[in-house]
mmCIF file of C-alpha atoms and ligand atoms in Angstrom:
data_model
loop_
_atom_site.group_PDB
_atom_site.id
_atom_site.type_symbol
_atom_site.label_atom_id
_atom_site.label_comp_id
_atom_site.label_asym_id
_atom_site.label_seq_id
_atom_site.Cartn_x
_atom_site.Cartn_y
_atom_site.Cartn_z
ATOM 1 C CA UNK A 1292 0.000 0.000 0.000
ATOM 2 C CA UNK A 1293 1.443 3.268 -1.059
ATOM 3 C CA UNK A 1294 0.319 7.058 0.198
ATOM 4 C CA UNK A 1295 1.382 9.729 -0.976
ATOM 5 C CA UNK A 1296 0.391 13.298 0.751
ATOM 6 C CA UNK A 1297 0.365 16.662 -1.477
ATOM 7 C CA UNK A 1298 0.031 19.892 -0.340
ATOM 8 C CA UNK A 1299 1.245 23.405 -2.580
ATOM 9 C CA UNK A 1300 4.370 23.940 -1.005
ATOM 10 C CA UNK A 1301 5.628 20.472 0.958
ATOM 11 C CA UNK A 1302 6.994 21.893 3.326
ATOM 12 C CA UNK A 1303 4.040 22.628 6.186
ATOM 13 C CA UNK A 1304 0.804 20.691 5.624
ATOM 14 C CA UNK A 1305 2.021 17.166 3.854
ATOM 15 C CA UNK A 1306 5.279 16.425 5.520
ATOM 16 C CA UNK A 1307 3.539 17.287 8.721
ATOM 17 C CA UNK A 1308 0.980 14.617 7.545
ATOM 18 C CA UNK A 1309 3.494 12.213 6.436
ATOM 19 C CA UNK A 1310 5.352 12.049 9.403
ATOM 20 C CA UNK A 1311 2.672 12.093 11.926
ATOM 21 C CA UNK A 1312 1.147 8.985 9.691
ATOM 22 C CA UNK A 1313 4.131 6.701 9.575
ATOM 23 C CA UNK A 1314 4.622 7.214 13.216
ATOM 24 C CA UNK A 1315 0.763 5.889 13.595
ATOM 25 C CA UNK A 1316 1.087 3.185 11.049
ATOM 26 C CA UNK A 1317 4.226 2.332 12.744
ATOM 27 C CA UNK A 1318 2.443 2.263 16.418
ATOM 28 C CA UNK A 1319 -0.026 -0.007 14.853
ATOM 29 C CA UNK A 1320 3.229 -2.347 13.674
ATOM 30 C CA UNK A 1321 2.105 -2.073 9.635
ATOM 31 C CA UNK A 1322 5.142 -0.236 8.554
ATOM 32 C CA UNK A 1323 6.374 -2.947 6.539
ATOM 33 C CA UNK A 1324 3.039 -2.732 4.498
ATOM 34 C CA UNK A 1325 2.487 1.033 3.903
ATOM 35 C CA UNK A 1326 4.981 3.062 2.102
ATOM 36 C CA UNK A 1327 4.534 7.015 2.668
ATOM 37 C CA UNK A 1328 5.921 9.683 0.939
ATOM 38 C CA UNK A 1329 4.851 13.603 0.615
ATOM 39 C CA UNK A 1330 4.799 16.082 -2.421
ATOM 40 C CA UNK A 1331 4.136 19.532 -3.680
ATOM 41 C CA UNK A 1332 1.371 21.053 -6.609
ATOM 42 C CA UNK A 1333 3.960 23.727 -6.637
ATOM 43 C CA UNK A 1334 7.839 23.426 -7.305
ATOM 44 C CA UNK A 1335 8.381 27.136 -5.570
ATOM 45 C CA UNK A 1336 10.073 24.774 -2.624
ATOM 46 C CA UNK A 1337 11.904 22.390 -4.493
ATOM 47 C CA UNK A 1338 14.793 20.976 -2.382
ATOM 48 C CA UNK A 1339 13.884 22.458 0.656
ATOM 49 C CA UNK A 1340 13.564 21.690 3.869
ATOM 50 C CA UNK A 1341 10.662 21.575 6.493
ATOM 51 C CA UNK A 1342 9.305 24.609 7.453
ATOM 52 C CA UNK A 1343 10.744 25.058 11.064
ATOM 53 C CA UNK A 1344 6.864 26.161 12.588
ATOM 54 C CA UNK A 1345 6.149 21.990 11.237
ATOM 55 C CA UNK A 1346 9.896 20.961 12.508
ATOM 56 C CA UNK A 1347 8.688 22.647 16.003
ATOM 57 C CA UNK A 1348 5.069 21.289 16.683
ATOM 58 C CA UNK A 1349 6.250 17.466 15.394
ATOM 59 C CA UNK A 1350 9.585 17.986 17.388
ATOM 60 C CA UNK A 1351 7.477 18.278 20.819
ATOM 61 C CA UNK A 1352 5.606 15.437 20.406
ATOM 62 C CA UNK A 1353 8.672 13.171 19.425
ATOM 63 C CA UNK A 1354 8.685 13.328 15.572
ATOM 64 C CA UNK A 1355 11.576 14.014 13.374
ATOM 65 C CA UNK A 1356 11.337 15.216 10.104
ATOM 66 C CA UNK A 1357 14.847 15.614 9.283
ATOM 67 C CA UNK A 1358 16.189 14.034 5.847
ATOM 68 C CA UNK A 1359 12.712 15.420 3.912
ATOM 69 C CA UNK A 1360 12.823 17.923 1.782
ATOM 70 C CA UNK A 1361 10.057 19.052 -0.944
ATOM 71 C CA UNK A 1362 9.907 18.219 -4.137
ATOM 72 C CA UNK A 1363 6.953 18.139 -6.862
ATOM 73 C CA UNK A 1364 4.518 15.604 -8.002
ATOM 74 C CA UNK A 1365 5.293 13.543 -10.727
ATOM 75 C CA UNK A 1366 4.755 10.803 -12.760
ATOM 76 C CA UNK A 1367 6.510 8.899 -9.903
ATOM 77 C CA UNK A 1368 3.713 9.104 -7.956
ATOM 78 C CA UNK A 1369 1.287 7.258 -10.377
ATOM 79 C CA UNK A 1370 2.204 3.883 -8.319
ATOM 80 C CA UNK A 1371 0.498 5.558 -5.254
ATOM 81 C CA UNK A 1372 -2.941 3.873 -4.261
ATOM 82 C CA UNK A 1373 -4.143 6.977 -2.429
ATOM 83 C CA UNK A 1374 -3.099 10.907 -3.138
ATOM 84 C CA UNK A 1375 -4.130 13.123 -0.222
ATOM 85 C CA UNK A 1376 -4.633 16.262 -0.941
ATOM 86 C CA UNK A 1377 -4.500 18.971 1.994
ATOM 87 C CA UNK A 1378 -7.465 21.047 0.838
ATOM 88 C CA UNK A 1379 -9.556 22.155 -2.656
ATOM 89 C CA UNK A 1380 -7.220 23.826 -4.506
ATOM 90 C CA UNK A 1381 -4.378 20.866 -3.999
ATOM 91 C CA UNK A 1382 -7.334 18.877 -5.086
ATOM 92 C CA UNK A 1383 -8.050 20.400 -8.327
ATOM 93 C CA UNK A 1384 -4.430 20.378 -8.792
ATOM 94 C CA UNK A 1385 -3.731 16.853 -8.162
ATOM 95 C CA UNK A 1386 -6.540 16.001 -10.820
ATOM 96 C CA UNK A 1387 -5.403 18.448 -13.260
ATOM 97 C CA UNK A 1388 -1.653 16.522 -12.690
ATOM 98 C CA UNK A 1389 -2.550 13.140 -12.156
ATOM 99 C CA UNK A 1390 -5.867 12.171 -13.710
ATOM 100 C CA UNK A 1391 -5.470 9.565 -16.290
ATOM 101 C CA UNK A 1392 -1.951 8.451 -15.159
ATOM 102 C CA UNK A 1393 -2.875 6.927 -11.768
ATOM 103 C CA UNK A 1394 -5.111 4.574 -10.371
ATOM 104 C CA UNK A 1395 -4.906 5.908 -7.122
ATOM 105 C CA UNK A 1396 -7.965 7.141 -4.699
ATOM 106 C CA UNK A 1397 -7.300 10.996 -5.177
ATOM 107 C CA UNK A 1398 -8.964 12.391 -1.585
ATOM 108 C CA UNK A 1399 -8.444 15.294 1.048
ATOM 109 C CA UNK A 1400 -7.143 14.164 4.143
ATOM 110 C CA UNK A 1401 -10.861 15.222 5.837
ATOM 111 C CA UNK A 1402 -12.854 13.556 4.088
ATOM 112 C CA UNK A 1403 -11.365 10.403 5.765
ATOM 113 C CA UNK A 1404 -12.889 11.852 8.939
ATOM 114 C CA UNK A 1405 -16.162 12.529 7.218
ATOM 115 C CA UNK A 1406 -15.516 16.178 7.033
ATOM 116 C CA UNK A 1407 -15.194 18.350 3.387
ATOM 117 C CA UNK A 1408 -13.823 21.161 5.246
ATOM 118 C CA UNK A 1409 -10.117 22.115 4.312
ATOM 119 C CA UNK A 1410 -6.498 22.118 6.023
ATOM 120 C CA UNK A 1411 -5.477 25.456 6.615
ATOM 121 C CA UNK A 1412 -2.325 26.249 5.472
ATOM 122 C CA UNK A 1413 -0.268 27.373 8.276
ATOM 123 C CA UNK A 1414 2.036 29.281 6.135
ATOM 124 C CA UNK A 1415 -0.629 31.646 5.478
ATOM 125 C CA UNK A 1416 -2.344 31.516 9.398
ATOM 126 C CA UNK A 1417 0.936 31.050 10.973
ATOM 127 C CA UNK A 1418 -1.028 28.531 13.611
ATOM 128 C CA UNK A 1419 0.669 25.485 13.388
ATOM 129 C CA UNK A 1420 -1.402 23.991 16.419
ATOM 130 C CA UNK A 1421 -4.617 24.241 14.332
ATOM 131 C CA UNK A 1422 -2.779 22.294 11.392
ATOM 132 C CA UNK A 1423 -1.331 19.685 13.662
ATOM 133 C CA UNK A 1424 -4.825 18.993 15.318
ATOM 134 C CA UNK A 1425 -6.383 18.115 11.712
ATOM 135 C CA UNK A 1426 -3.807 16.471 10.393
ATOM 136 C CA UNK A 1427 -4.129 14.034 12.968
ATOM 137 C CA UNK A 1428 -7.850 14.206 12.700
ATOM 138 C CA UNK A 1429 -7.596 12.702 9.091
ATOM 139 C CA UNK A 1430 -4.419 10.480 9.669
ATOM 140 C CA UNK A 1431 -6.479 8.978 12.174
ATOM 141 C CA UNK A 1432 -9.003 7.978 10.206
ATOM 142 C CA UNK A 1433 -7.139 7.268 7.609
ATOM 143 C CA UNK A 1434 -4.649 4.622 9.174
ATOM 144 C CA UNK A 1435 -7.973 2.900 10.378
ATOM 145 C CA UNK A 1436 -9.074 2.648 6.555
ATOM 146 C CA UNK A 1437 -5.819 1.216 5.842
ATOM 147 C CA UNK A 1438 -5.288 -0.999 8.391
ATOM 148 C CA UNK A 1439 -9.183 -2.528 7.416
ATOM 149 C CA UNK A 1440 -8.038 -2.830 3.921
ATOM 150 C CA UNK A 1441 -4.638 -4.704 4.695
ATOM 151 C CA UNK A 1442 -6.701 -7.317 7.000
ATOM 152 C CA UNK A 1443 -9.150 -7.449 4.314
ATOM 153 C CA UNK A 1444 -6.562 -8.299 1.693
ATOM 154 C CA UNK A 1445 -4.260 -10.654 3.918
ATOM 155 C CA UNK A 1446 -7.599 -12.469 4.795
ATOM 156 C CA UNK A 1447 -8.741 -13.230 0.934
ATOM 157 C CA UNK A 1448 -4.922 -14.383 0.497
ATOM 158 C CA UNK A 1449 -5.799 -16.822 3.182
ATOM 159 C CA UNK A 1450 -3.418 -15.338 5.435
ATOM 160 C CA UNK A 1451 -4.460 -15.790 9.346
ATOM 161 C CA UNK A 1452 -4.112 -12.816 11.740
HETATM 162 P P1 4NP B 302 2.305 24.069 2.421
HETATM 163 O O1 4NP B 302 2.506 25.648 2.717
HETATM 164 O O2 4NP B 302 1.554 23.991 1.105
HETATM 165 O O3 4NP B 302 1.482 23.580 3.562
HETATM 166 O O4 4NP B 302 3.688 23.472 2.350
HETATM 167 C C1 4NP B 302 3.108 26.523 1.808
HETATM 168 C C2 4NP B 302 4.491 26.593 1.707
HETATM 169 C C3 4NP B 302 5.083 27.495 0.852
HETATM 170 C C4 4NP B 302 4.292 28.343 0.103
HETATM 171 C C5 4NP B 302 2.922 28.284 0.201
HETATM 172 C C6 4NP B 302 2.319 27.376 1.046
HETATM 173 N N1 4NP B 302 4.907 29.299 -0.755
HETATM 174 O O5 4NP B 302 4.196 30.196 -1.247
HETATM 175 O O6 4NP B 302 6.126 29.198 -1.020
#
């Protein structure tokens, strides 16, 4: 299973998500399974790092983001089976970019949590607290989507858990 989280710059909203999720996929002992990666509509941040107001929230609750920088979405990412999108705009965008080259489930990270509003983009509001709250909101959900679809699979491959 591969997700792949896009926001416009990478470097607030969807390396916050993808670290915060492959610490919860790896609490729930599936990291072997899931393969997470982050990316930008944008390429204004190419090669950067982490914005230091995401580096500072994730660094207080015991998450490192160091070694991820931001880079654009591609034609790499057509493998992915779901591209998260951080709110409307990165969702038109990731249509406009993707659409016919992926199979992938193209949703915002809220809508996993049953709600259509969007991330806020803290480079903008400057509160990284409200970010960090919905991000987890939707990883949440999301890692509990993923973990019923890996039992579902391993289960019809006659595997035993
Ligand atoms: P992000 O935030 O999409 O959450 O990474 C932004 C980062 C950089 C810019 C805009 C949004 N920018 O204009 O460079």
């Amino acid at each position: 299973m591969k997700v792949v989280f896009v926001c416009l710059g990478n470097i607030c909203r969807s390396p916050m998500a993808e670290a915060v999720f492959r610490q919860m996929v790896k609490d729930r002992g599936l990291e072997q399974q899931v393969v997470i990666d982050s990316a930008a509509t944008s390429s204004w941040e190419q090669g950067n790092p982490v914005h230091s107001g995401t580096r500072k929230k994730l660094a207080k609750v015991g998450i490192s983001t160091d070694g991820m920088y931001s880079r654009q979405l591609s034609s790499v990412d057509a493998d992915a089976d779901y591209i998260i999108g951080m709110d409307s705009e990165n969702m038109m965008n990731i249509k406009r970019m993707m659409q016919g080259k992926t199979n992938a489930k193209i949703a915002s990270l809220l809508s996993f949590a049953g709600s259509n509003r969007d991330i806020a983009d803290p480079w903008y509001t400057g509160d990284f607290e409200q970010t960090y709250r919905d991000v987890c909101l939707g990883c949440e959900a999301l890692v509990e989507e993923i973990q019923k679809k890996l039992q579902e699979n391993g289960e019809s491959n006659g595997e035993k858990f």
